Short mmCIF file of N, CA and C in Angstrom, two decimals:
data_model
loop_
_atom_site.label_atom_id
_atom_site.label_comp_id
_atom_site.label_asym_id
_atom_site.label_seq_id
_atom_site.Cartn_x
_atom_site.Cartn_y
_atom_site.Cartn_z
N UNK A 1 0.81 -1.28 0.07
CA UNK A 1 -0.01 0.06 -0.01
C UNK A 1 1.00 1.21 -0.13
N UNK A 2 2.04 1.24 0.94
CA UNK A 2 2.81 2.43 1.04
C UNK A 2 3.52 2.69 -0.56
N UNK A 3 3.79 1.75 -1.06
CA UNK A 3 4.61 2.08 -2.43
C UNK A 3 3.40 2.67 -3.38
N UNK A 4 2.33 1.95 -3.52
CA UNK A 4 1.32 2.25 -4.55
C UNK A 4 0.77 3.71 -4.12
N UNK A 5 0.88 4.10 -2.91
CA UNK A 5 0.32 5.41 -2.45
C UNK A 5 1.35 6.43 -2.95
N UNK A 6 2.63 6.24 -2.75
CA UNK A 6 3.64 7.06 -3.13
C UNK A 6 3.74 7.08 -4.71
N UNK A 7 3.56 6.07 -5.34
CA UNK A 7 3.58 5.99 -6.69
C UNK A 7 2.55 6.87 -7.32
N UNK A 8 1.43 6.97 -6.81
CA UNK A 8 0.20 7.80 -7.25
C UNK A 8 0.55 9.17 -6.92
N UNK A 9 1.24 9.56 -5.90
CA UNK A 9 1.73 10.76 -5.55
C UNK A 9 2.87 11.53 -6.12
N UNK A 10 3.56 10.65 -6.99
CA UNK A 10 4.53 10.98 -7.74
C UNK A 10 6.00 11.03 -7.03
N UNK A 11 6.06 10.33 -6.00
CA UNK A 11 7.26 10.27 -5.31
C UNK A 11 8.30 9.35 -5.97
N UNK A 12 9.58 9.62 -5.70
CA UNK A 12 10.66 8.80 -6.23
C UNK A 12 10.70 7.62 -5.32
N UNK A 13 10.42 6.52 -6.00
CA UNK A 13 10.34 5.22 -5.00
C UNK A 13 11.75 4.74 -4.93
N UNK A 14 12.90 4.95 -5.57
CA UNK A 14 14.08 4.39 -5.46
C UNK A 14 14.61 4.81 -3.88
N UNK A 15 14.11 5.86 -3.45
CA UNK A 15 14.61 6.21 -2.07
C UNK A 15 13.84 5.66 -0.98
N UNK A 16 12.66 5.09 -1.34
CA UNK A 16 11.70 4.59 -0.37
C UNK A 16 12.16 3.31 0.04
N UNK A 17 12.01 2.95 1.33
CA UNK A 17 12.04 1.55 1.76
C UNK A 17 10.99 1.51 3.01
N UNK A 18 10.25 0.50 2.93
CA UNK A 18 9.21 -0.06 3.88
C UNK A 18 9.70 -0.24 5.24
N UNK A 19 9.28 0.42 6.34
CA UNK A 19 9.57 0.07 7.75
C UNK A 19 8.48 -0.86 8.29
N UNK A 20 8.97 -1.91 8.84
CA UNK A 20 8.20 -3.00 9.34
C UNK A 20 7.37 -2.41 10.49
N UNK A 21 6.06 -2.72 10.63
CA UNK A 21 5.19 -2.43 11.48
C UNK A 21 4.67 -0.87 11.32
N UNK A 22 5.13 -0.15 10.34
CA UNK A 22 4.47 1.26 10.08
C UNK A 22 3.28 1.14 9.55
N UNK A 23 2.32 1.93 9.88
CA UNK A 23 0.90 1.99 9.61
C UNK A 23 0.68 3.36 8.98
N UNK A 24 0.11 3.36 7.73
CA UNK A 24 -0.34 4.57 6.93
C UNK A 24 -1.68 4.30 6.49
N UNK A 25 -2.49 5.36 6.39
CA UNK A 25 -3.82 5.30 5.69
C UNK A 25 -4.79 4.46 6.54
N UNK A 26 -6.05 4.19 5.98
CA UNK A 26 -7.05 3.45 6.45
C UNK A 26 -7.27 2.24 5.73
N UNK A 27 -7.90 1.14 6.28
CA UNK A 27 -8.12 0.11 5.42
C UNK A 27 -8.93 0.26 4.23
N UNK A 28 -9.58 1.30 4.15
CA UNK A 28 -10.56 1.61 2.99
C UNK A 28 -9.56 2.24 1.98
N UNK A 29 -8.63 3.02 2.33
CA UNK A 29 -7.61 3.60 1.44
C UNK A 29 -6.87 2.37 0.85
N UNK A 30 -6.43 1.58 1.67
CA UNK A 30 -5.47 0.52 1.28
C UNK A 30 -6.43 -0.66 0.24
N UNK A 31 -7.48 -0.60 0.57
CA UNK A 31 -8.35 -1.51 -0.41
C UNK A 31 -8.51 -0.72 -1.73
N UNK A 32 -8.71 0.61 -1.73
CA UNK A 32 -8.98 1.46 -2.89
C UNK A 32 -7.81 1.35 -3.72
N UNK A 33 -6.34 1.35 -3.09
CA UNK A 33 -5.22 1.34 -3.78
C UNK A 33 -5.00 0.00 -4.44
N UNK A 34 -5.42 -0.98 -3.84
CA UNK A 34 -5.26 -2.29 -4.28
C UNK A 34 -6.16 -2.59 -5.67
N UNK A 35 -7.46 -2.06 -5.51
CA UNK A 35 -8.43 -2.12 -6.59
C UNK A 35 -7.98 -1.38 -7.92
N UNK A 36 -7.26 -0.14 -7.58
CA UNK A 36 -6.87 0.60 -8.54
C UNK A 36 -5.66 -0.03 -9.44
N UNK A 37 -4.88 -0.73 -8.81
CA UNK A 37 -3.70 -1.28 -9.23
C UNK A 37 -3.57 -2.70 -9.79
N UNK A 38 -4.53 -3.54 -9.30
CA UNK A 38 -4.65 -4.70 -9.47
C UNK A 38 -4.75 -5.18 -10.96
N UNK A 39 -5.32 -4.42 -11.84
CA UNK A 39 -5.40 -4.65 -13.27
C UNK A 39 -6.61 -5.51 -13.58
N UNK A 40 -7.59 -5.75 -12.64
CA UNK A 40 -8.71 -6.64 -12.99
C UNK A 40 -9.92 -5.70 -12.46
N UNK A 41 -10.90 -5.40 -13.43
CA UNK A 41 -12.02 -4.61 -13.38
C UNK A 41 -12.73 -4.92 -11.89
N UNK A 42 -13.11 -6.23 -11.86
CA UNK A 42 -13.98 -6.59 -10.69
C UNK A 42 -13.22 -7.73 -9.94
N UNK A 43 -12.18 -7.61 -9.39
CA UNK A 43 -11.52 -8.70 -8.72
C UNK A 43 -12.19 -9.33 -7.62
N UNK A 44 -11.92 -10.73 -7.46
CA UNK A 44 -12.34 -11.49 -6.21
C UNK A 44 -11.39 -11.21 -5.12
N UNK A 45 -11.84 -11.62 -3.87
CA UNK A 45 -10.78 -11.50 -2.60
C UNK A 45 -9.69 -12.31 -3.00
N UNK A 46 -9.84 -13.39 -3.63
CA UNK A 46 -8.74 -14.24 -4.03
C UNK A 46 -7.65 -13.65 -4.94
N UNK A 47 -8.14 -12.95 -5.78
CA UNK A 47 -7.40 -12.31 -6.90
C UNK A 47 -6.73 -11.05 -6.10
N UNK A 48 -7.41 -10.31 -5.31
CA UNK A 48 -6.80 -9.35 -4.52
C UNK A 48 -5.66 -9.86 -3.58
N UNK A 49 -5.86 -10.94 -3.03
CA UNK A 49 -4.84 -11.58 -2.23
C UNK A 49 -3.61 -11.99 -2.91
N UNK A 50 -3.89 -12.60 -4.08
CA UNK A 50 -2.71 -12.89 -5.02
C UNK A 50 -1.94 -11.68 -5.48
N UNK A 51 -2.60 -10.74 -5.93
CA UNK A 51 -1.94 -9.61 -6.33
C UNK A 51 -1.26 -9.07 -5.12
N UNK A 52 -1.48 -8.71 -3.91
CA UNK A 52 -0.97 -8.21 -2.87
C UNK A 52 0.26 -9.14 -2.34
N UNK A 53 0.05 -10.28 -2.43
CA UNK A 53 1.22 -11.28 -2.10
C UNK A 53 2.14 -11.31 -3.08
N UNK A 54 1.98 -11.36 -4.31
CA UNK A 54 2.99 -11.27 -5.42
C UNK A 54 3.74 -9.92 -5.32
N UNK A 55 2.79 -8.88 -5.16
CA UNK A 55 3.49 -7.29 -5.06
C UNK A 55 4.52 -7.43 -3.83
N UNK A 56 4.18 -7.94 -2.70
CA UNK A 56 4.77 -7.80 -1.27
C UNK A 56 6.16 -8.60 -1.73
N UNK A 57 6.03 -9.88 -2.34
CA UNK A 57 7.29 -10.61 -2.42
C UNK A 57 8.19 -9.92 -3.44
N UNK A 58 7.71 -9.29 -4.51
CA UNK A 58 8.60 -8.47 -5.48
C UNK A 58 9.18 -7.48 -4.79
N UNK A 59 8.48 -6.59 -4.04
CA UNK A 59 8.97 -5.51 -3.38
C UNK A 59 10.10 -5.80 -2.13
N UNK A 60 9.83 -6.98 -1.46
CA UNK A 60 10.70 -7.21 -0.50
C UNK A 60 12.06 -7.80 -1.31
N UNK A 61 11.86 -8.32 -2.21
CA UNK A 61 13.17 -8.89 -2.98
C UNK A 61 13.92 -7.73 -3.51
N UNK A 62 13.17 -6.70 -3.99
CA UNK A 62 13.67 -5.59 -4.75
C UNK A 62 14.65 -4.84 -3.46
N UNK A 63 13.84 -4.59 -2.42
CA UNK A 63 14.70 -3.84 -1.25
C UNK A 63 15.75 -4.42 -0.96
N UNK A 64 15.77 -6.02 -0.92
CA UNK A 64 17.02 -6.69 -0.49
C UNK A 64 18.19 -6.84 -1.37
N UNK A 65 17.77 -6.49 -2.69
CA UNK A 65 18.82 -6.76 -3.76
C UNK A 65 19.82 -5.54 -3.75
N UNK A 66 20.97 -5.99 -3.62
CA UNK A 66 22.20 -4.71 -3.77
C UNK A 66 22.14 -4.05 -5.06
N UNK A 67 21.35 -4.66 -6.24
CA UNK A 67 21.41 -4.10 -7.57
C UNK A 67 20.30 -2.83 -7.59
N UNK A 68 19.39 -2.95 -6.38
CA UNK A 68 18.23 -2.01 -6.34
C UNK A 68 18.61 -0.99 -5.59
N UNK A 69 19.88 -1.06 -4.65
CA UNK A 69 20.00 -0.10 -3.63
C UNK A 69 20.64 1.21 -4.28
N UNK A 70 20.03 2.32 -4.14
CA UNK A 70 20.49 3.54 -4.74
C UNK A 70 21.87 3.82 -4.42
N UNK A 71 22.26 3.56 -3.09
CA UNK A 71 23.58 3.91 -2.62
C UNK A 71 24.76 3.19 -3.30
N UNK A 72 24.24 1.93 -3.72
CA UNK A 72 25.30 0.99 -4.54
C UNK A 72 25.49 1.34 -5.96
N UNK A 73 24.22 1.48 -6.57
CA UNK A 73 24.36 1.73 -8.07
C UNK A 73 24.45 3.10 -8.38
N UNK A 74 24.21 3.95 -7.47
CA UNK A 74 24.21 5.36 -7.56
C UNK A 74 23.43 5.78 -8.76
N UNK A 75 23.88 6.45 -9.86
CA UNK A 75 23.06 7.04 -11.08
C UNK A 75 23.23 6.20 -12.12
N UNK A 76 23.79 5.02 -11.97
CA UNK A 76 24.24 4.11 -13.33
C UNK A 76 23.01 3.51 -13.81
N UNK A 77 22.10 3.44 -13.25
CA UNK A 77 20.72 2.87 -13.75
C UNK A 77 19.57 3.64 -13.63
N UNK A 78 19.65 4.95 -13.79
CA UNK A 78 18.59 5.75 -13.65
C UNK A 78 17.61 5.65 -14.67
N UNK A 79 16.22 5.48 -14.02
CA UNK A 79 15.04 5.12 -14.78
C UNK A 79 14.94 3.75 -15.11
N UNK A 80 15.78 2.95 -14.66
CA UNK A 80 15.55 1.54 -14.99
C UNK A 80 14.57 0.93 -14.04
#
C-alpha cells in the first residue's frame, strides 16, 4: 500500500524503503489502492490476495537486492 500510495503521489520510489510495523492510511484507502492497481476490473478477494502477495514478494526482494540499492548503483541505472 505504501509503495502504491507514493507512486500515485509522484514520489521517487528509489529512495523509499518499507519500515516494518509502520501503519499509514485507513483500511478503506488500502483497499482502494489495491483495486486501482491490480489490473482486474472486478477482482475477487482471492485475486486481490494474490496481487498483494505477489507485489509484496517482489518489493521485498527488490529492497533486499544490492542491485536496487541507490547507494550501491548510484545513478548508473537511472530510470531503470
